[in-house]
Short mmCIF file of C-alpha atoms in Angstrom, two decimals:
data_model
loop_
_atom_site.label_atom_id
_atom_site.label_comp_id
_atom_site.label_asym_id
_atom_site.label_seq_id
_atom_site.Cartn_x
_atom_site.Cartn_y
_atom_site.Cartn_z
CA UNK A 1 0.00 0.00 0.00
CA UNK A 2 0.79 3.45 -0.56
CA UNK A 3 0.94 6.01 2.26
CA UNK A 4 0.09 8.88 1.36
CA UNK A 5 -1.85 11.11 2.85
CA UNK A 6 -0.11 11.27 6.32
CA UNK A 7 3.62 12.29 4.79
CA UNK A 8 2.75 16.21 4.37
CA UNK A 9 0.87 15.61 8.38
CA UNK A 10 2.71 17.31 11.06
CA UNK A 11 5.03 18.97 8.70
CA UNK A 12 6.72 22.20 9.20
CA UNK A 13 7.02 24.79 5.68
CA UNK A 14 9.41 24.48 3.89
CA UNK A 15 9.89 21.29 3.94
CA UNK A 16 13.27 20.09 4.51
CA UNK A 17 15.43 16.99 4.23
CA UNK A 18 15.83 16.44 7.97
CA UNK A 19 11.95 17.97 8.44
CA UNK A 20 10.92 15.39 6.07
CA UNK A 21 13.24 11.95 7.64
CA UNK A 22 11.93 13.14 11.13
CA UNK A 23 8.30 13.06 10.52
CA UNK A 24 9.04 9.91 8.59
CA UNK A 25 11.08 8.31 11.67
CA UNK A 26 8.09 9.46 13.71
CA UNK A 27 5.27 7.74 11.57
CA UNK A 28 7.69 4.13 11.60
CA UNK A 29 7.72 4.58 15.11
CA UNK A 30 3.73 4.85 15.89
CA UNK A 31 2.75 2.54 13.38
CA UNK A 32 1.38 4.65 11.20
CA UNK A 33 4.19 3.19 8.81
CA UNK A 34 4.60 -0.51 8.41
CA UNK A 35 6.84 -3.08 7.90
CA UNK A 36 5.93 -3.25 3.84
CA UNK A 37 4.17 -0.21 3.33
CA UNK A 38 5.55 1.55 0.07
CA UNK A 39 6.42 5.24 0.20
CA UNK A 40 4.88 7.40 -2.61
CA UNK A 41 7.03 7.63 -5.65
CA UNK A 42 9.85 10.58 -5.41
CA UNK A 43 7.80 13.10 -7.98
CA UNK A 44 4.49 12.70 -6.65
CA UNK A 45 5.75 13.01 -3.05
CA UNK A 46 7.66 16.13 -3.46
CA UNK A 47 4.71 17.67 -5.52
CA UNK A 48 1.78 17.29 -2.45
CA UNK A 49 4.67 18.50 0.11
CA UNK A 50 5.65 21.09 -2.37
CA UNK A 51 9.18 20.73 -2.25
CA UNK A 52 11.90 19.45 -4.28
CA UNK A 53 12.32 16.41 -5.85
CA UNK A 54 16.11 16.05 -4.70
CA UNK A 55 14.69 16.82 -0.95
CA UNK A 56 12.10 13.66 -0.96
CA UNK A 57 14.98 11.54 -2.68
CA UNK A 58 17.59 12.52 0.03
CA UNK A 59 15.22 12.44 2.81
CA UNK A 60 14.06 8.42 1.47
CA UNK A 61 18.38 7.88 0.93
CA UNK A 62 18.23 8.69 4.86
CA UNK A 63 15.90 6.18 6.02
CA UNK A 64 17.73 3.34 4.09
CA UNK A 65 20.90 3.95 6.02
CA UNK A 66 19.24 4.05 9.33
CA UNK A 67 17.98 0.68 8.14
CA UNK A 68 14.58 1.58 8.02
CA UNK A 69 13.35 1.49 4.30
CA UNK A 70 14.90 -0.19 1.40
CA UNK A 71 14.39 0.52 -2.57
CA UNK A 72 13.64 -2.13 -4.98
CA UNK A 73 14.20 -1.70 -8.73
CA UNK A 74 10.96 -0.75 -10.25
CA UNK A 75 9.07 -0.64 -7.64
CA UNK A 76 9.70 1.63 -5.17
CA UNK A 77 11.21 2.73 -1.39
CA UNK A 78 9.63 0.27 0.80
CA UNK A 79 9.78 0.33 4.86
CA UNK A 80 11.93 -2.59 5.75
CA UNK A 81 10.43 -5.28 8.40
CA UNK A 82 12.10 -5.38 11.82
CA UNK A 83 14.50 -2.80 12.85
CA UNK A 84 17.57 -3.13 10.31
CA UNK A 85 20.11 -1.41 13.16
CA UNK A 86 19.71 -4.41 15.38
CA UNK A 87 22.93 -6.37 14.86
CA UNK A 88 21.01 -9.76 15.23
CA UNK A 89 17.56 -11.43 15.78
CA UNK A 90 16.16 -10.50 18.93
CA UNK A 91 14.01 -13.23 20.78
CA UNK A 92 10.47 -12.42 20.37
CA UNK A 93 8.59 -11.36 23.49
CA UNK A 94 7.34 -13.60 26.20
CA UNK A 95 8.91 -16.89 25.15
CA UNK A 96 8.45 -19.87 27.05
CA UNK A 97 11.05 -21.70 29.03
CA UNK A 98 12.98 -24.55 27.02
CA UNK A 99 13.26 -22.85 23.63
CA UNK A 100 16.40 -24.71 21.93
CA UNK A 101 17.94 -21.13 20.15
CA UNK A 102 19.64 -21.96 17.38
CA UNK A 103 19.60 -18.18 16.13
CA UNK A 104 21.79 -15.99 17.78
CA UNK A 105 25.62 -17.89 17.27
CA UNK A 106 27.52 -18.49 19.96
CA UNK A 107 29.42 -21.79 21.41
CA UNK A 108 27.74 -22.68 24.81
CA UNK A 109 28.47 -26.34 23.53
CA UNK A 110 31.46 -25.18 26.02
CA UNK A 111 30.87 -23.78 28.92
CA UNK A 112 33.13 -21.03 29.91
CA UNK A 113 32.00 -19.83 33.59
CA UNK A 114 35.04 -21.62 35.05
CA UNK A 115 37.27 -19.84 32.90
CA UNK A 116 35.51 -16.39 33.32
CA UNK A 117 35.26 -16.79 36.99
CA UNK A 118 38.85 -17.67 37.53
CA UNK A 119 39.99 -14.75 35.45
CA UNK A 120 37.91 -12.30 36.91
CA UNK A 121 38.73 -13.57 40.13
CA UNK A 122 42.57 -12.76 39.10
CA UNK A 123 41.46 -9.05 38.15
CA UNK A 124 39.44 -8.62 40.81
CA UNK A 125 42.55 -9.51 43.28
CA UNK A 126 44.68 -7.52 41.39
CA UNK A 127 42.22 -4.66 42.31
CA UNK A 128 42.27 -5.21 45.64
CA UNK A 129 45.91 -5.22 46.10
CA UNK A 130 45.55 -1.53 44.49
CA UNK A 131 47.71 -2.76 41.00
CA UNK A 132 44.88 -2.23 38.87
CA UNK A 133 44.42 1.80 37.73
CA UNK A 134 41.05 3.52 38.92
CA UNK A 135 41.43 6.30 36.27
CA UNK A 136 41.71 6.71 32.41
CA UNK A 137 44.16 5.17 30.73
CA UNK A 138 46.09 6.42 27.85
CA UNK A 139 46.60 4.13 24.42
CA UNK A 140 50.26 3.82 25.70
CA UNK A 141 49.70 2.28 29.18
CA UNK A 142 47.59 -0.41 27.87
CA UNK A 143 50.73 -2.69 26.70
CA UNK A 144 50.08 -6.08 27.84
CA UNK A 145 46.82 -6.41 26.60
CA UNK A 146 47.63 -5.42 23.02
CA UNK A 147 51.07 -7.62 23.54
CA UNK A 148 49.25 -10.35 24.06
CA UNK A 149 46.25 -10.15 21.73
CA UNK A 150 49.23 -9.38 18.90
CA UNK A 151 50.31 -13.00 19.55
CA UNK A 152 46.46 -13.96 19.90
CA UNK A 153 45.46 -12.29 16.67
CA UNK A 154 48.72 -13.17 14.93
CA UNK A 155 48.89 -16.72 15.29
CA UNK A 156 45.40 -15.97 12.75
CA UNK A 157 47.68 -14.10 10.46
CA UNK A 158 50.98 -13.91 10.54
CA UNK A 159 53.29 -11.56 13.33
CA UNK A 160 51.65 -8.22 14.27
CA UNK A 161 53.27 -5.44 15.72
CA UNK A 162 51.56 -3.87 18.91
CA UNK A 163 51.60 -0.35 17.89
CA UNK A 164 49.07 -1.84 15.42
CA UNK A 165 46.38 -2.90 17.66
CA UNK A 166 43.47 -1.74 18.98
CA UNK A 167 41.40 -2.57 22.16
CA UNK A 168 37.71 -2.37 21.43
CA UNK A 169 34.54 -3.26 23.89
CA UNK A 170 33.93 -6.21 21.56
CA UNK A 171 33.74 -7.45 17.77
CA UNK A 172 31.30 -5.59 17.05
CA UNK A 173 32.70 -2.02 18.06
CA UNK A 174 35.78 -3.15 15.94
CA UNK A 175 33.68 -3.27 12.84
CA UNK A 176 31.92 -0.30 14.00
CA UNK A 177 34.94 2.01 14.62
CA UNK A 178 36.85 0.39 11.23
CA UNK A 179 33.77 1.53 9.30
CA UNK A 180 33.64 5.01 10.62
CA UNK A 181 37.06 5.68 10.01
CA UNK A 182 37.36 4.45 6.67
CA UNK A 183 34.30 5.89 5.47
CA UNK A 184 34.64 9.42 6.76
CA UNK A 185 35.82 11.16 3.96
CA UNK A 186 33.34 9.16 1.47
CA UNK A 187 33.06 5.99 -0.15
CA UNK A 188 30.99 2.91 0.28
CA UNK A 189 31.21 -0.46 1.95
CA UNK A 190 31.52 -3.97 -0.04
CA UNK A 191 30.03 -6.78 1.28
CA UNK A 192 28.24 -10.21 0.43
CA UNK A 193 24.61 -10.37 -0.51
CA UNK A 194 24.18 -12.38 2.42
CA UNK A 195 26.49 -10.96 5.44
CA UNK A 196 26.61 -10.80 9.06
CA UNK A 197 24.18 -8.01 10.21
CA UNK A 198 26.47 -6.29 12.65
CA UNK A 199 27.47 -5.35 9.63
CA UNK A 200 24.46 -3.79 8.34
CA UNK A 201 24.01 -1.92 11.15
CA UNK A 202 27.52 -0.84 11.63
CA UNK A 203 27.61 0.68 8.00
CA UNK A 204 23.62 2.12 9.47
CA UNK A 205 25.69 3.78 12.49
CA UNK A 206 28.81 5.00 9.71
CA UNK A 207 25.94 6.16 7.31
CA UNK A 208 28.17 4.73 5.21
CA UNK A 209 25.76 2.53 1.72
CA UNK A 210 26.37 -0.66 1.53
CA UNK A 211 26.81 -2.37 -1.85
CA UNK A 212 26.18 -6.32 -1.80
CA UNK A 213 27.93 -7.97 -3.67
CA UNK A 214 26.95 -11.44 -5.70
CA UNK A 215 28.29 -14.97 -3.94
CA UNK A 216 28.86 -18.23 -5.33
CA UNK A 217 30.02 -21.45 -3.18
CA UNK A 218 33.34 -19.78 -2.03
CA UNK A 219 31.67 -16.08 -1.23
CA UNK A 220 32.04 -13.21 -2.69
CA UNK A 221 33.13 -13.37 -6.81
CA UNK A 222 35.70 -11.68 -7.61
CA UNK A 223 33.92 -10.82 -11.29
CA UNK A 224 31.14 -8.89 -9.18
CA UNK A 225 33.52 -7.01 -7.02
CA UNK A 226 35.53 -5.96 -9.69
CA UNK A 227 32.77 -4.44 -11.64
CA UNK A 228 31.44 -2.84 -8.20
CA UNK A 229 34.93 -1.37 -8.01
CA UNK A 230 34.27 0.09 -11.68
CA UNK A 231 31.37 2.07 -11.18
CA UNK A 232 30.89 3.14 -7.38
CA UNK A 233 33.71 4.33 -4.96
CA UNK A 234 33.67 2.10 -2.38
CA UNK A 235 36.23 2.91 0.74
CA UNK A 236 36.37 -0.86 1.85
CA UNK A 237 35.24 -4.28 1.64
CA UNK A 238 34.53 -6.93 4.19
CA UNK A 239 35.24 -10.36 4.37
CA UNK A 240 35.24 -13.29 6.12
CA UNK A 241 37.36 -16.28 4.63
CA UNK A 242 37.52 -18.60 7.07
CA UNK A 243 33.42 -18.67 7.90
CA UNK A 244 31.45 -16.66 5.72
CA UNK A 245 27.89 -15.47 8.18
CA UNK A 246 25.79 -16.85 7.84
CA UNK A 247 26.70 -19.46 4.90
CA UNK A 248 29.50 -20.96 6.48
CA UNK A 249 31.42 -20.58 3.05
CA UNK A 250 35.16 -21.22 2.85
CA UNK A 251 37.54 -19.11 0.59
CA UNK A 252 40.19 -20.76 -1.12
CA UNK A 253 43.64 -19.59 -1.20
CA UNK A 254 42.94 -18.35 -4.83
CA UNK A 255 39.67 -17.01 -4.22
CA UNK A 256 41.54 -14.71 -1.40
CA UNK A 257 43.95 -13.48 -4.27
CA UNK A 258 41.41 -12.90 -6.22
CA UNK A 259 40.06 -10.99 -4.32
CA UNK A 260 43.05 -8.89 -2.90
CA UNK A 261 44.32 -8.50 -6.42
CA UNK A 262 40.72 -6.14 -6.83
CA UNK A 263 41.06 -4.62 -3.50
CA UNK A 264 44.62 -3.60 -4.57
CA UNK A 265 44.04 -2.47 -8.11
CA UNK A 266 41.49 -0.04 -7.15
CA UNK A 267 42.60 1.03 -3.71
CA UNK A 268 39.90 -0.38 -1.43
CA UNK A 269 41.07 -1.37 2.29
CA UNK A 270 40.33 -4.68 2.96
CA UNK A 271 38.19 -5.50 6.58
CA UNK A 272 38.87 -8.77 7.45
CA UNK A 273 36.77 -11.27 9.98
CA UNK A 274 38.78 -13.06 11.79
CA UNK A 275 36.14 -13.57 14.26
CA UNK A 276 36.04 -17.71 13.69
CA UNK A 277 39.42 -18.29 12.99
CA UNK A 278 39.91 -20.35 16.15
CA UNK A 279 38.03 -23.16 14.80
CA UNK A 280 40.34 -24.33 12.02
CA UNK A 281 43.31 -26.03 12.76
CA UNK A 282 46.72 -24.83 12.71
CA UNK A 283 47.68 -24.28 8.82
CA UNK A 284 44.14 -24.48 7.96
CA UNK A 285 43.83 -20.91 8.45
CA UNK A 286 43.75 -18.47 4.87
CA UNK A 287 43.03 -14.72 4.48
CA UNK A 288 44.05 -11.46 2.40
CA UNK A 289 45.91 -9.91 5.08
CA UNK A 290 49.53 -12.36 4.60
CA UNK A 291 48.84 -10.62 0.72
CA UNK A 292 47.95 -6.77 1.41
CA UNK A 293 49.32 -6.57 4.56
CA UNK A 294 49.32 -2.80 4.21
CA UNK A 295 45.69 -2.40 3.48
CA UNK A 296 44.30 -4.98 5.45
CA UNK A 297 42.59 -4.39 9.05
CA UNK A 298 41.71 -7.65 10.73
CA UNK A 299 38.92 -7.36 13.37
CA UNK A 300 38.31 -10.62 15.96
CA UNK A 301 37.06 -11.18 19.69
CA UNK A 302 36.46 -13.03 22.62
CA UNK A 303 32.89 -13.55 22.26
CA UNK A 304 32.70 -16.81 19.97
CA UNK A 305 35.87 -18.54 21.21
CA UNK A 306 35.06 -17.96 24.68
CA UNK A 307 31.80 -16.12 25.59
CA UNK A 308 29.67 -13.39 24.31
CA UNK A 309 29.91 -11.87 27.92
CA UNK A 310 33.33 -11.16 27.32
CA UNK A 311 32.88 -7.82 25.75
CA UNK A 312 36.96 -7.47 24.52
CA UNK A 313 37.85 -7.00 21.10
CA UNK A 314 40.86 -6.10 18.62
CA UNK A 315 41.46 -4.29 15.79
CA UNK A 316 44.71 -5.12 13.77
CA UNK A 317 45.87 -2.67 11.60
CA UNK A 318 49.13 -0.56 9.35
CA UNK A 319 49.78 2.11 12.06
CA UNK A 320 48.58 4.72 10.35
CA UNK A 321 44.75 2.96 9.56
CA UNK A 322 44.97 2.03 13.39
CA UNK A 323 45.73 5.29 14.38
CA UNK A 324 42.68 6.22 12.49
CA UNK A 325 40.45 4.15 14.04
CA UNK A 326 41.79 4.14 17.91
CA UNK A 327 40.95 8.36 17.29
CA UNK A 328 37.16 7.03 16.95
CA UNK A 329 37.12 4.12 19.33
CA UNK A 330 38.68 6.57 21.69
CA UNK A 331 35.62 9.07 20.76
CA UNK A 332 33.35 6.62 21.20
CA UNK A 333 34.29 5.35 24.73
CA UNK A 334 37.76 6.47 25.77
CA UNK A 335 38.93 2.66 26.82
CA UNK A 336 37.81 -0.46 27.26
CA UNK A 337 37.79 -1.51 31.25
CA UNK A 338 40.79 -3.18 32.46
CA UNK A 339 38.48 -5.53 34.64
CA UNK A 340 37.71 -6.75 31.36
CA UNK A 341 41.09 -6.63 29.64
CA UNK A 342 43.02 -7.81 32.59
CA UNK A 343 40.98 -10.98 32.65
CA UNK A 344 40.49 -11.31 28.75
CA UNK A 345 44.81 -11.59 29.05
CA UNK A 346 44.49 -13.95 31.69
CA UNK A 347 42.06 -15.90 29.59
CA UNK A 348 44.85 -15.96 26.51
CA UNK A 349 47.36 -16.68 28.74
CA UNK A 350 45.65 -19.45 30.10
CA UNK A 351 46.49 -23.45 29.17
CA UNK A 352 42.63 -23.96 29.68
CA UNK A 353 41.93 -21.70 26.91
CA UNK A 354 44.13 -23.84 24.31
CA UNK A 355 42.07 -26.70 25.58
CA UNK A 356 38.66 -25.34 25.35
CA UNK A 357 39.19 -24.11 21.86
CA UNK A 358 40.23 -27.59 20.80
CA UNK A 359 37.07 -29.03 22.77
CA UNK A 360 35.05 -26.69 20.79
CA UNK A 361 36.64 -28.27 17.45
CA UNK A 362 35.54 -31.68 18.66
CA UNK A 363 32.26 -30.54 19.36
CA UNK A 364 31.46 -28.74 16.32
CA UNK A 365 33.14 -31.92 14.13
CA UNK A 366 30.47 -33.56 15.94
CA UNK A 367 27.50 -31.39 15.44
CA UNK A 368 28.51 -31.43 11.77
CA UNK A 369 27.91 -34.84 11.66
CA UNK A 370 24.56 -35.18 12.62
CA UNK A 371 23.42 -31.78 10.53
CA UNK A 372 24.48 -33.88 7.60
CA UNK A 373 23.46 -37.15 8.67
CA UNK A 374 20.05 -35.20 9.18
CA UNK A 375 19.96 -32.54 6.35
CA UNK A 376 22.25 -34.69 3.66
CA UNK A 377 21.98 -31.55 1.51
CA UNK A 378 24.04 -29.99 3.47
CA UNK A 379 28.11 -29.81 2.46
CA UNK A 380 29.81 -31.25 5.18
CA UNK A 381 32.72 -28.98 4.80
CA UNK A 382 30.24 -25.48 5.02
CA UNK A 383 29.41 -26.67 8.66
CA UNK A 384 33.25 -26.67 10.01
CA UNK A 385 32.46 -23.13 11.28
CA UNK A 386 29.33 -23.90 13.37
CA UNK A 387 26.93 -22.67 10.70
CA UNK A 388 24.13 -24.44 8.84
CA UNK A 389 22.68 -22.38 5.71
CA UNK A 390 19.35 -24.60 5.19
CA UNK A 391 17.83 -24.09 2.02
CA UNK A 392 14.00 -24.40 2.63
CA UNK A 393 12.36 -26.95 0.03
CA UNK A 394 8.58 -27.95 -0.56
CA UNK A 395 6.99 -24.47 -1.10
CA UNK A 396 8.49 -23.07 2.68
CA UNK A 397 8.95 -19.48 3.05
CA UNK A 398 11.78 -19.08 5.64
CA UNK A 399 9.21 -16.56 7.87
CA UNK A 400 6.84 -18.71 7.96
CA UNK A 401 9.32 -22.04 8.44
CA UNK A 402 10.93 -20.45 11.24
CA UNK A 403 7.63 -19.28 13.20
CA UNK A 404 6.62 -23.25 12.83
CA UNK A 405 10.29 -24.13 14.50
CA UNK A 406 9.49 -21.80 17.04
CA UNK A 407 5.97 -23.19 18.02
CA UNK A 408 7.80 -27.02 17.81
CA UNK A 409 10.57 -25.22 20.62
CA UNK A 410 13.10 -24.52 18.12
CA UNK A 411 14.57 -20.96 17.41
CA UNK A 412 16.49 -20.49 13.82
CA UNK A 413 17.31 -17.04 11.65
CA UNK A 414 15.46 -16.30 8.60
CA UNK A 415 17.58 -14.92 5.45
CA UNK A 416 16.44 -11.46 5.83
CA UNK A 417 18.23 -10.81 8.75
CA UNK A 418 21.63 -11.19 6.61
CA UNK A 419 20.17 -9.90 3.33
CA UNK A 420 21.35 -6.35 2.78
CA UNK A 421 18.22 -5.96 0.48
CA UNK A 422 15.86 -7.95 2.30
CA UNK A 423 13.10 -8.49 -0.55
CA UNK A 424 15.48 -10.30 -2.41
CA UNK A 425 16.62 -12.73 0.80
CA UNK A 426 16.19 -16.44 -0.49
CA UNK A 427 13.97 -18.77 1.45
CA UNK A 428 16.46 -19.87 3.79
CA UNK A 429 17.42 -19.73 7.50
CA UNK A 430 20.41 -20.26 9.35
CA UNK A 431 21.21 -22.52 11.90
CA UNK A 432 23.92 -22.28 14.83
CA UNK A 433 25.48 -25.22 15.78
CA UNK A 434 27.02 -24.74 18.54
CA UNK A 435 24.34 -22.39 20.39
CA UNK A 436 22.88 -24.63 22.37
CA UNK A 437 24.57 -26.75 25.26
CA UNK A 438 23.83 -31.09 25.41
CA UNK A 439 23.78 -33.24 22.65
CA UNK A 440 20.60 -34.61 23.37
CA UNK A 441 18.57 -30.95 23.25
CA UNK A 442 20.89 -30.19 19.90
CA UNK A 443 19.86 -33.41 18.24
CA UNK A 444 16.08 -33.09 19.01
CA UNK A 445 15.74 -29.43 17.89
CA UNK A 446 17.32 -30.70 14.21
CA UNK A 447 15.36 -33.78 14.14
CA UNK A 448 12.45 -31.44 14.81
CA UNK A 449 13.49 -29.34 12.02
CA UNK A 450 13.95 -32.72 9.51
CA UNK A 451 10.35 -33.38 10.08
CA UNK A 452 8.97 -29.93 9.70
CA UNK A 453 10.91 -29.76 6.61
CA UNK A 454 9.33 -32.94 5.17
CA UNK A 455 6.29 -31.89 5.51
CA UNK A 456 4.14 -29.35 3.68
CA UNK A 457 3.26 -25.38 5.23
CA UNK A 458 0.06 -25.03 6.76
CA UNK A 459 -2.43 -22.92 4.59
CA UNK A 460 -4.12 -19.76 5.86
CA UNK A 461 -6.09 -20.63 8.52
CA UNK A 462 -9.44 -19.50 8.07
CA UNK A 463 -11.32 -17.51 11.01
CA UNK A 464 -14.87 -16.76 11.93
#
């Protein structure tokens, strides 16, 4: 439907760009806009509010960076379901107890409370012996943590220097604070079709446009992202070789040069996510960075490989990019706790964390196993990350798959979360392997999902 009459309501004269986004914000927010309502076309808008054509376009260009509308090719600026800054599916509202969430990743296949505990416990004596610092800390008195997570984030990619890294409250502040640097003097952001949607709304926060980019079995194509390269200017692309989210796609060595051989013919900084590197085995690991190494950031954290509590990230970096973005992590919160970082070294330093990450190999090995004994379809080496992309079959919509999972006790992630234009998401949903803790609850909830697949979606139930 088209809304129309309530865009020139409430409306100051003349009508402005920011006039024009805020009244628009306002009507998402009360309802009066919908998740698929379709704003009037650009012409006929500007000529009820009287304005400018350029003003209605810009004002429309504003709303699909905050993640609120998106345009589709012939058809118009559309409002976009669910809020598109959200970096991930939020659980819908009064859920029952025993819900087996296999939507929001992260590996409580292991649990980590021992680890935590102990390490906190460390930082917390260290506080009470007065050795800890009460006040702000400068980038230069932060050594051992960026010491160590140079080693951490280095045995990913080759030797980092500290001067190089940066301490962030997380993963997702790391992509965040890369994005706003690189993007402040212009230029978009490459990405997959399908991506992780911290990204989308860390390129929402940058106001920075985001330009998918077409995939085939190993990610992004090299073919599309040259031709992107051609006729945009795009600032930087992301990637994630090791674990593509939410595909679970592997680069191959070539596809990585590929890729970096674009990046460096037109100048484009490569972002890489390193965030799942932990769960390949030692010289299994690939990336662009050991090929651009002076145009590559890498961005990884503590929240997959040991908890999402964990809020400790790292940005590594040429000095000069890292420079660039410690000046906005710094304007965004100054530091990141040493509570935290004190026990997020202990945690690295830690034999226990060497053998939890190889636990979490095991377990994942073993999860694979039964998504493929389950969902043969399935490529058994797309699942080594803890990721299942399951391609619905037998007329499923993934909405209306995933709301049937849910009422069965089974939570999964439909492909519009990850689609950076969400009408053109597939019918699809993702699956986390390693989100839920006891083989017995992880089995049921896929065996659940084998049988919901096998059988045909419910019609429209008729009421009275």
């Amino acid at each position: 439907m088209t809304i129309l009459p309530d865009i020139p309501s409430g409306l100051d004269e003349p009508v402005t760009v920011r006039s024009l986004e805020a009244h628009l914000r306002s009507c998402v927010e009360r309802g009066v806009l919908a998740a698929g309502d379709r704003l009037p076309p650009i012409r006929e808008a500007a000529w009820k509010l009287g304005c400018a054509p350029g003003t209605v376009a810009r004002a429309y260009r504003a709303l699909e960076l905050a993640g609120l509308a998106h345009g589709e090719v012939g058809r118009g600026t559309f409002i976009t379901a669910g809020d598109r800054k959200l970096a991930f599916p939020q659980p819908g509202a009064g859920l029952a107890g025993g819900i087996a969430d296999l939507a929001v990743n992260s590996f409580l296949i292991e649990d980590a409370s021992s680890l935590i505990g102990e390490a906190l416990a460390v930082a917390q004596a260290e506080l009470a012996r007065g050795e800890m610092p009460l006040a702000y800390l400068t980038a230069g008195e932060d050594g051992e943590i960026r010491d160590i997570a140079a080693r951490f984030v280095g045995r990913q990619g080759g030797e980092l220097s500290t001067d190089g890294i940066v301490v962030t409250a997380g993963t997702q502040a790391a992509i965040a604070s890369t994005f706003l640097a690189l993007t402040e003097n212009g230029g978009g952001i490459a990405c997959d079709t399908l991506t992780y949607p911290g990204v989308i709304s860390a390129a929402s926060a940058a106001r920075a446009r985001l330009h998918p980019v077409r995939m085939d079995d190993e990610g992004m194509d090299p073919e599309a992202f040259e031709a992107l390269c051609r006729r945009s200017n795009i600032a930087c692309v992301f990637l994630m070789p090791s674990t593509q989210n939410p595909t679970g796609r592997r680069m191959s060595a070539r596809r990585c040069e590929e890729l970096a051989e674009v990046a460096a013919r037109h100048g484009v900084v490569v972002v890489e996510d390193r965030i799942y590197d932990f769960l390949a085995e030692e010289g299994m690991r690939i990336g662009v960075s050991g090929i651009l190494p002076d145009s590559t950031v890498l961005v990884t954290g503590l929240s997959k490989c040991v908890a999402p509590i964990l809020r400790v990230g790292f940005v590594a970096a040429p000095r000069p990019l890292a420079r660039q973005i410690l000046a906005v992590e710094n304007a965004l919160s100054l530091m990141v706790s040493p509570l935290l970082t004190r026990a997020a070294a202990h945690i690295l330093s830690n034999d226990g964390f060497e053998t939890r990450l190889a636990r979490i190999r095991g377990g994942i090995a073993a999860r694979a196993a039964v998504a493929h004994e389950l969902f043969p379809q399935l490529k058994p080496e797309a699942l080594r990350g803890g990721l299942a992309w399951l391609n619905l079959e037998g007329g499923w919509t993934a909405d209306a798959f995933a709301a049937e999972a849910e009422a069965l006790g089974v939570r999964v992630a439909p492909a519009r979360f990850f689609a950076v234009e969400p009408r053109g998401a597939p019918e699809a949903v993702r699956l986390c392997l390693g989100s839920v803790a006891g083989e017995d609850v992880y089995r049921r909830a896929l065996e659940d999902l084998a049988s919901l697949m096998a059988r045909p979606p419910r019609g429209p139930q008729i009421l009275p």
